[in-house]
């Protein structure tokens, strides 16, 4: 019997590395991406065209893209916050970009130095030009249920930002529980609000695992029909502008969950575990992923 497919968006080379005190050089970032593709991932976020003064770990993303085969059928999205980022993404040959906004004013200000409205005004021409150049544009909305500066965020703060992203032509909006504070009931509530307007296949869940709730929240997403999840190998990551946020949910943990529950991910969990081990060896620490640890024992 054929199994229902679930899409995974690997964000380790971007979200996983953007907050590391020990930045990885271009060569190791490229090796990480190759290992992830070899494990079966077909969408791997490759970096960010943001200010290297703000996020030095993502400097030289153009050199990373230069060393990837961008025509091999794998999607390599890059984060783009503004026109300057789009210009850099275009020159580097990127075919997929992600614009990233937030449902919280304070987070928007800290993360991209402008209000929500200013960010949307900035993204609109960026998305238009990207689409005109044949790129795919993904949207992110951070602070799905909570903000590190404002606390609880209500569904009615999220919906208009998601709507604006779709009006700009995003093919999908990824919903970020940036500080991993959400629980299944809150995820259900915000998804109910969004699903009264959008289809589940337009939405992705991007869960950080700060409070250990990410897997439960992914199950909550599955219950509501969401079939695209972002994850980071080994559980690497965190946002530099979200104090206390730990890594994304580990890709190994999500693959283990989904495959055991009868979904098809196309990803080889053992190859992922090896990649997580290798990455955390380079970072000189233990991967937080439970599945990774279980496979080592
Ligand atoms: P700003 O200071 O307001 O920008 O920063 P500006 O336009 O005033 O320019 C200031 C300087 O930055 C100038 O350089 C620009 O050239 C340069 P200077 O003249 O001082 O030498 N600059 C750039 N350089 C390279 N690339 C660019 C760029 N733009 C301006 N694109 C800006 C605004 C958005 C650039 C800044 O705030 C920034 O880079 N922020 C980083 C945001 C970031 O990467 N955050 C982490 C990713 S988001 C996240 O993790 C959440 C997510 O995972 C989902 C979730 O978990 O919720 C996606
Ligand atoms: Mg994130």
PDB file of N, CA and C and ligand atoms in Angstrom, residues 14-15 18 48-55 79 81-82 84-85 100 107 111-113 122 140-143 176-178 206 208 239-241, ligand 1:
ATOM      1  N   UNK A  14      21.123  26.660   7.342  1.00  0.00           N
ATOM      2  CA  UNK A  14      20.796  28.075   7.584  1.00  0.00           C
ATOM      3  C   UNK A  14      20.405  28.279   9.052  1.00  0.00           C
ATOM      4  N   UNK A  15      19.225  27.848   9.441  1.00  0.00           N
ATOM      5  CA  UNK A  15      18.767  28.064  10.823  1.00  0.00           C
ATOM      6  C   UNK A  15      19.698  27.346  11.802  1.00  0.00           C
ATOM      7  N   UNK A  18      23.137  29.538  11.895  1.00  0.00           N
ATOM      8  CA  UNK A  18      23.187  31.003  11.966  1.00  0.00           C
ATOM      9  C   UNK A  18      23.495  31.546  13.355  1.00  0.00           C
ATOM     10  N   UNK A  48      21.748  32.544   3.853  1.00  0.00           N
ATOM     11  CA  UNK A  48      20.982  33.792   3.906  1.00  0.00           C
ATOM     12  C   UNK A  48      21.780  34.912   3.259  1.00  0.00           C
ATOM     13  N   UNK A  49      21.080  35.756   2.513  1.00  0.00           N
ATOM     14  CA  UNK A  49      21.690  36.987   2.015  1.00  0.00           C
ATOM     15  C   UNK A  49      21.234  38.137   2.906  1.00  0.00           C
ATOM     16  N   UNK A  50      21.752  38.102   4.137  1.00  0.00           N
ATOM     17  CA  UNK A  50      21.448  39.150   5.119  1.00  0.00           C
ATOM     18  C   UNK A  50      22.752  39.891   5.417  1.00  0.00           C
ATOM     19  N   UNK A  51      22.673  40.892   6.284  1.00  0.00           N
ATOM     20  CA  UNK A  51      23.884  41.656   6.580  1.00  0.00           C
ATOM     21  C   UNK A  51      24.881  40.797   7.350  1.00  0.00           C
ATOM     22  N   UNK A  52      26.117  40.688   6.855  1.00  0.00           N
ATOM     23  CA  UNK A  52      27.121  39.887   7.587  1.00  0.00           C
ATOM     24  C   UNK A  52      27.498  40.532   8.919  1.00  0.00           C
ATOM     25  N   UNK A  53      27.133  41.833   9.080  1.00  0.00           N
ATOM     26  CA  UNK A  53      27.374  42.447  10.400  1.00  0.00           C
ATOM     27  C   UNK A  53      26.355  41.908  11.401  1.00  0.00           C
ATOM     28  N   UNK A  54      25.151  41.615  10.920  1.00  0.00           N
ATOM     29  CA  UNK A  54      24.105  41.099  11.814  1.00  0.00           C
ATOM     30  C   UNK A  54      24.293  39.595  12.049  1.00  0.00           C
ATOM     31  N   UNK A  55      24.545  38.857  10.968  1.00  0.00           N
ATOM     32  CA  UNK A  55      24.658  37.392  11.086  1.00  0.00           C
ATOM     33  C   UNK A  55      25.916  36.930  10.327  1.00  0.00           C
ATOM     34  N   UNK A  79      17.517  32.845   2.427  1.00  0.00           N
ATOM     35  CA  UNK A  79      16.747  33.934   3.041  1.00  0.00           C
ATOM     36  C   UNK A  79      17.149  35.274   2.435  1.00  0.00           C
ATOM     37  N   UNK A  81      16.091  39.422   2.956  1.00  0.00           N
ATOM     38  CA  UNK A  81      15.266  40.365   3.723  1.00  0.00           C
ATOM     39  C   UNK A  81      14.894  41.636   2.969  1.00  0.00           C
ATOM     40  N   UNK A  82      15.585  41.907   1.846  1.00  0.00           N
ATOM     41  CA  UNK A  82      15.397  43.213   1.189  1.00  0.00           C
ATOM     42  C   UNK A  82      15.966  43.173  -0.234  1.00  0.00           C
ATOM     43  N   UNK A  84      18.649  44.458  -1.467  1.00  0.00           N
ATOM     44  CA  UNK A  84      20.079  44.123  -1.538  1.00  0.00           C
ATOM     45  C   UNK A  84      20.287  42.604  -1.485  1.00  0.00           C
ATOM     46  N   UNK A  85      19.510  41.951  -0.626  1.00  0.00           N
ATOM     47  CA  UNK A  85      19.591  40.496  -0.528  1.00  0.00           C
ATOM     48  C   UNK A  85      19.128  39.826  -1.819  1.00  0.00           C
ATOM     49  N   UNK A 100      11.119  36.816   5.058  1.00  0.00           N
ATOM     50  CA  UNK A 100      10.791  36.404   6.432  1.00  0.00           C
ATOM     51  C   UNK A 100      10.290  37.572   7.263  1.00  0.00           C
ATOM     52  N   UNK A 107       9.556  41.595  17.636  1.00  0.00           N
ATOM     53  CA  UNK A 107      10.476  40.655  17.000  1.00  0.00           C
ATOM     54  C   UNK A 107      10.895  41.172  15.623  1.00  0.00           C
ATOM     55  N   UNK A 111      14.692  41.675  14.665  1.00  0.00           N
ATOM     56  CA  UNK A 111      15.238  40.727  13.689  1.00  0.00           C
ATOM     57  C   UNK A 111      15.638  41.406  12.391  1.00  0.00           C
ATOM     58  N   UNK A 112      14.762  42.291  11.890  1.00  0.00           N
ATOM     59  CA  UNK A 112      15.057  42.895  10.578  1.00  0.00           C
ATOM     60  C   UNK A 112      14.990  44.424  10.613  1.00  0.00           C
ATOM     61  N   UNK A 113      14.935  44.961  11.843  1.00  0.00           N
ATOM     62  CA  UNK A 113      15.081  46.397  12.045  1.00  0.00           C
ATOM     63  C   UNK A 113      13.996  47.238  11.371  1.00  0.00           C
ATOM     64  N   UNK A 122       8.549  46.288   2.128  1.00  0.00           N
ATOM     65  CA  UNK A 122       9.876  45.958   1.593  1.00  0.00           C
ATOM     66  C   UNK A 122       9.834  44.644   0.803  1.00  0.00           C
ATOM     67  N   UNK A 140       8.039  33.251   5.429  1.00  0.00           N
ATOM     68  CA  UNK A 140       8.095  32.804   6.820  1.00  0.00           C
ATOM     69  C   UNK A 140       7.321  33.816   7.655  1.00  0.00           C
ATOM     70  N   UNK A 141       6.565  33.320   8.623  1.00  0.00           N
ATOM     71  CA  UNK A 141       5.991  34.213   9.628  1.00  0.00           C
ATOM     72  C   UNK A 141       6.423  33.686  10.997  1.00  0.00           C
ATOM     73  N   UNK A 142       7.273  34.468  11.655  1.00  0.00           N
ATOM     74  CA  UNK A 142       7.788  34.077  12.975  1.00  0.00           C
ATOM     75  C   UNK A 142       6.796  34.458  14.066  1.00  0.00           C
ATOM     76  N   UNK A 143       7.018  33.895  15.235  1.00  0.00           N
ATOM     77  CA  UNK A 143       6.213  34.185  16.434  1.00  0.00           C
ATOM     78  C   UNK A 143       4.760  33.746  16.239  1.00  0.00           C
ATOM     79  N   UNK A 176       6.446  29.873  11.964  1.00  0.00           N
ATOM     80  CA  UNK A 176       7.542  29.643  12.894  1.00  0.00           C
ATOM     81  C   UNK A 176       7.155  29.776  14.349  1.00  0.00           C
ATOM     82  N   UNK A 177       7.259  28.652  15.081  1.00  0.00           N
ATOM     83  CA  UNK A 177       7.201  28.760  16.547  1.00  0.00           C
ATOM     84  C   UNK A 177       8.642  29.022  16.971  1.00  0.00           C
ATOM     85  N   UNK A 178       9.022  30.270  16.833  1.00  0.00           N
ATOM     86  CA  UNK A 178      10.409  30.721  16.899  1.00  0.00           C
ATOM     87  C   UNK A 178      11.106  30.351  18.197  1.00  0.00           C
ATOM     88  N   UNK A 206       7.158  25.221  11.274  1.00  0.00           N
ATOM     89  CA  UNK A 206       8.600  25.381  11.538  1.00  0.00           C
ATOM     90  C   UNK A 206       8.746  25.453  13.066  1.00  0.00           C
ATOM     91  N   UNK A 208      10.624  25.109  16.649  1.00  0.00           N
ATOM     92  CA  UNK A 208      11.836  25.010  17.472  1.00  0.00           C
ATOM     93  C   UNK A 208      11.474  24.172  18.697  1.00  0.00           C
ATOM     94  N   UNK A 239      17.655  31.270  16.738  1.00  0.00           N
ATOM     95  CA  UNK A 239      17.665  32.553  16.045  1.00  0.00           C
ATOM     96  C   UNK A 239      18.442  33.550  16.891  1.00  0.00           C
ATOM     97  N   UNK A 240      19.390  34.275  16.298  1.00  0.00           N
ATOM     98  CA  UNK A 240      20.176  35.229  17.084  1.00  0.00           C
ATOM     99  C   UNK A 240      19.321  36.323  17.724  1.00  0.00           C
ATOM    100  N   UNK A 241      18.126  36.561  17.179  1.00  0.00           N
ATOM    101  CA  UNK A 241      17.276  37.629  17.717  1.00  0.00           C
ATOM    102  C   UNK A 241      16.104  37.076  18.522  1.00  0.00           C
TER     103      UNK A 241
HETATM  104  P1  LIG B   1      19.548  47.599   8.521  1.00  0.00           P
HETATM  105  O1  LIG B   1      20.743  47.962   9.340  1.00  0.00           O
HETATM  106  O2  LIG B   1      18.231  48.213   8.860  1.00  0.00           O
HETATM  107  O3  LIG B   1      19.830  47.803   6.973  1.00  0.00           O
HETATM  108  O4  LIG B   1      19.413  45.998   8.568  1.00  0.00           O
HETATM  109  P2  LIG B   1      20.200  49.067   6.141  1.00  0.00           P
HETATM  110  O5  LIG B   1      19.441  48.957   4.872  1.00  0.00           O
HETATM  111  O6  LIG B   1      20.091  50.328   6.968  1.00  0.00           O
HETATM  112  O7  LIG B   1      21.761  48.828   5.823  1.00  0.00           O
HETATM  113  C1  LIG B   1      22.733  48.817   6.851  1.00  0.00           C
HETATM  114  C2  LIG B   1      23.967  48.078   6.354  1.00  0.00           C
HETATM  115  O8  LIG B   1      23.640  46.711   6.089  1.00  0.00           O
HETATM  116  C3  LIG B   1      24.543  48.637   5.044  1.00  0.00           C
HETATM  117  O9  LIG B   1      25.942  48.379   5.058  1.00  0.00           O
HETATM  118  C4  LIG B   1      23.907  47.740   4.013  1.00  0.00           C
HETATM  119  O10 LIG B   1      24.660  47.672   2.825  1.00  0.00           O
HETATM  120  C5  LIG B   1      23.926  46.401   4.716  1.00  0.00           C
HETATM  121  P3  LIG B   1      27.010  49.492   5.513  1.00  0.00           P
HETATM  122  O11 LIG B   1      26.724  50.668   4.607  1.00  0.00           O
HETATM  123  O12 LIG B   1      26.711  49.802   6.971  1.00  0.00           O
HETATM  124  O13 LIG B   1      28.330  48.840   5.298  1.00  0.00           O
HETATM  125  N1  LIG B   1      22.886  45.487   4.225  1.00  0.00           N
HETATM  126  C6  LIG B   1      23.130  44.267   3.728  1.00  0.00           C
HETATM  127  N2  LIG B   1      24.270  43.565   3.552  1.00  0.00           N
HETATM  128  C7  LIG B   1      24.157  42.334   3.009  1.00  0.00           C
HETATM  129  N3  LIG B   1      22.964  41.787   2.647  1.00  0.00           N
HETATM  130  C8  LIG B   1      21.824  42.473   2.801  1.00  0.00           C
HETATM  131  C9  LIG B   1      21.874  43.751   3.358  1.00  0.00           C
HETATM  132  N4  LIG B   1      20.935  44.672   3.653  1.00  0.00           N
HETATM  133  C10 LIG B   1      21.565  45.739   4.181  1.00  0.00           C
HETATM  134  N5  LIG B   1      20.672  41.903   2.437  1.00  0.00           N
HETATM  135  C11 LIG B   1      18.728  43.874   7.709  1.00  0.00           C
HETATM  136  C12 LIG B   1      18.333  45.333   7.954  1.00  0.00           C
HETATM  137  C13 LIG B   1      17.485  43.113   7.346  1.00  0.00           C
HETATM  138  C14 LIG B   1      19.753  43.819   6.584  1.00  0.00           C
HETATM  139  C15 LIG B   1      19.362  43.317   9.011  1.00  0.00           C
HETATM  140  O14 LIG B   1      18.472  43.555  10.054  1.00  0.00           O
HETATM  141  C16 LIG B   1      19.701  41.863   8.953  1.00  0.00           C
HETATM  142  O15 LIG B   1      20.536  41.418   8.162  1.00  0.00           O
HETATM  143  N6  LIG B   1      19.100  41.059   9.846  1.00  0.00           N
HETATM  144  C17 LIG B   1      19.385  39.646   9.956  1.00  0.00           C
HETATM  145  C18 LIG B   1      18.111  38.911  10.113  1.00  0.00           C
HETATM  146  C19 LIG B   1      18.362  37.424  10.193  1.00  0.00           C
HETATM  147  O16 LIG B   1      19.067  36.837   9.381  1.00  0.00           O
HETATM  148  N7  LIG B   1      17.745  36.765  11.211  1.00  0.00           N
HETATM  149  C20 LIG B   1      17.789  35.361  11.351  1.00  0.00           C
HETATM  150  C21 LIG B   1      16.918  34.685  10.325  1.00  0.00           C
HETATM  151  S1  LIG B   1      15.176  34.774  10.695  1.00  0.00           S
HETATM  152  C22 LIG B   1      14.867  33.380  11.688  1.00  0.00           C
HETATM  153  O17 LIG B   1      15.794  32.723  12.105  1.00  0.00           O
HETATM  154  C23 LIG B   1      13.442  32.943  11.932  1.00  0.00           C
HETATM  155  C24 LIG B   1      13.033  31.763  11.054  1.00  0.00           C
HETATM  156  O18 LIG B   1      13.892  30.664  11.261  1.00  0.00           O
HETATM  157  C25 LIG B   1      11.595  31.362  11.387  1.00  0.00           C
HETATM  158  C26 LIG B   1      11.333  31.156  12.874  1.00  0.00           C
HETATM  159  O19 LIG B   1      12.063  30.371  13.522  1.00  0.00           O
HETATM  160  O20 LIG B   1      10.402  31.789  13.365  1.00  0.00           O
HETATM  161  C27 LIG B   1      13.082  32.116   9.566  1.00  0.00           C
END
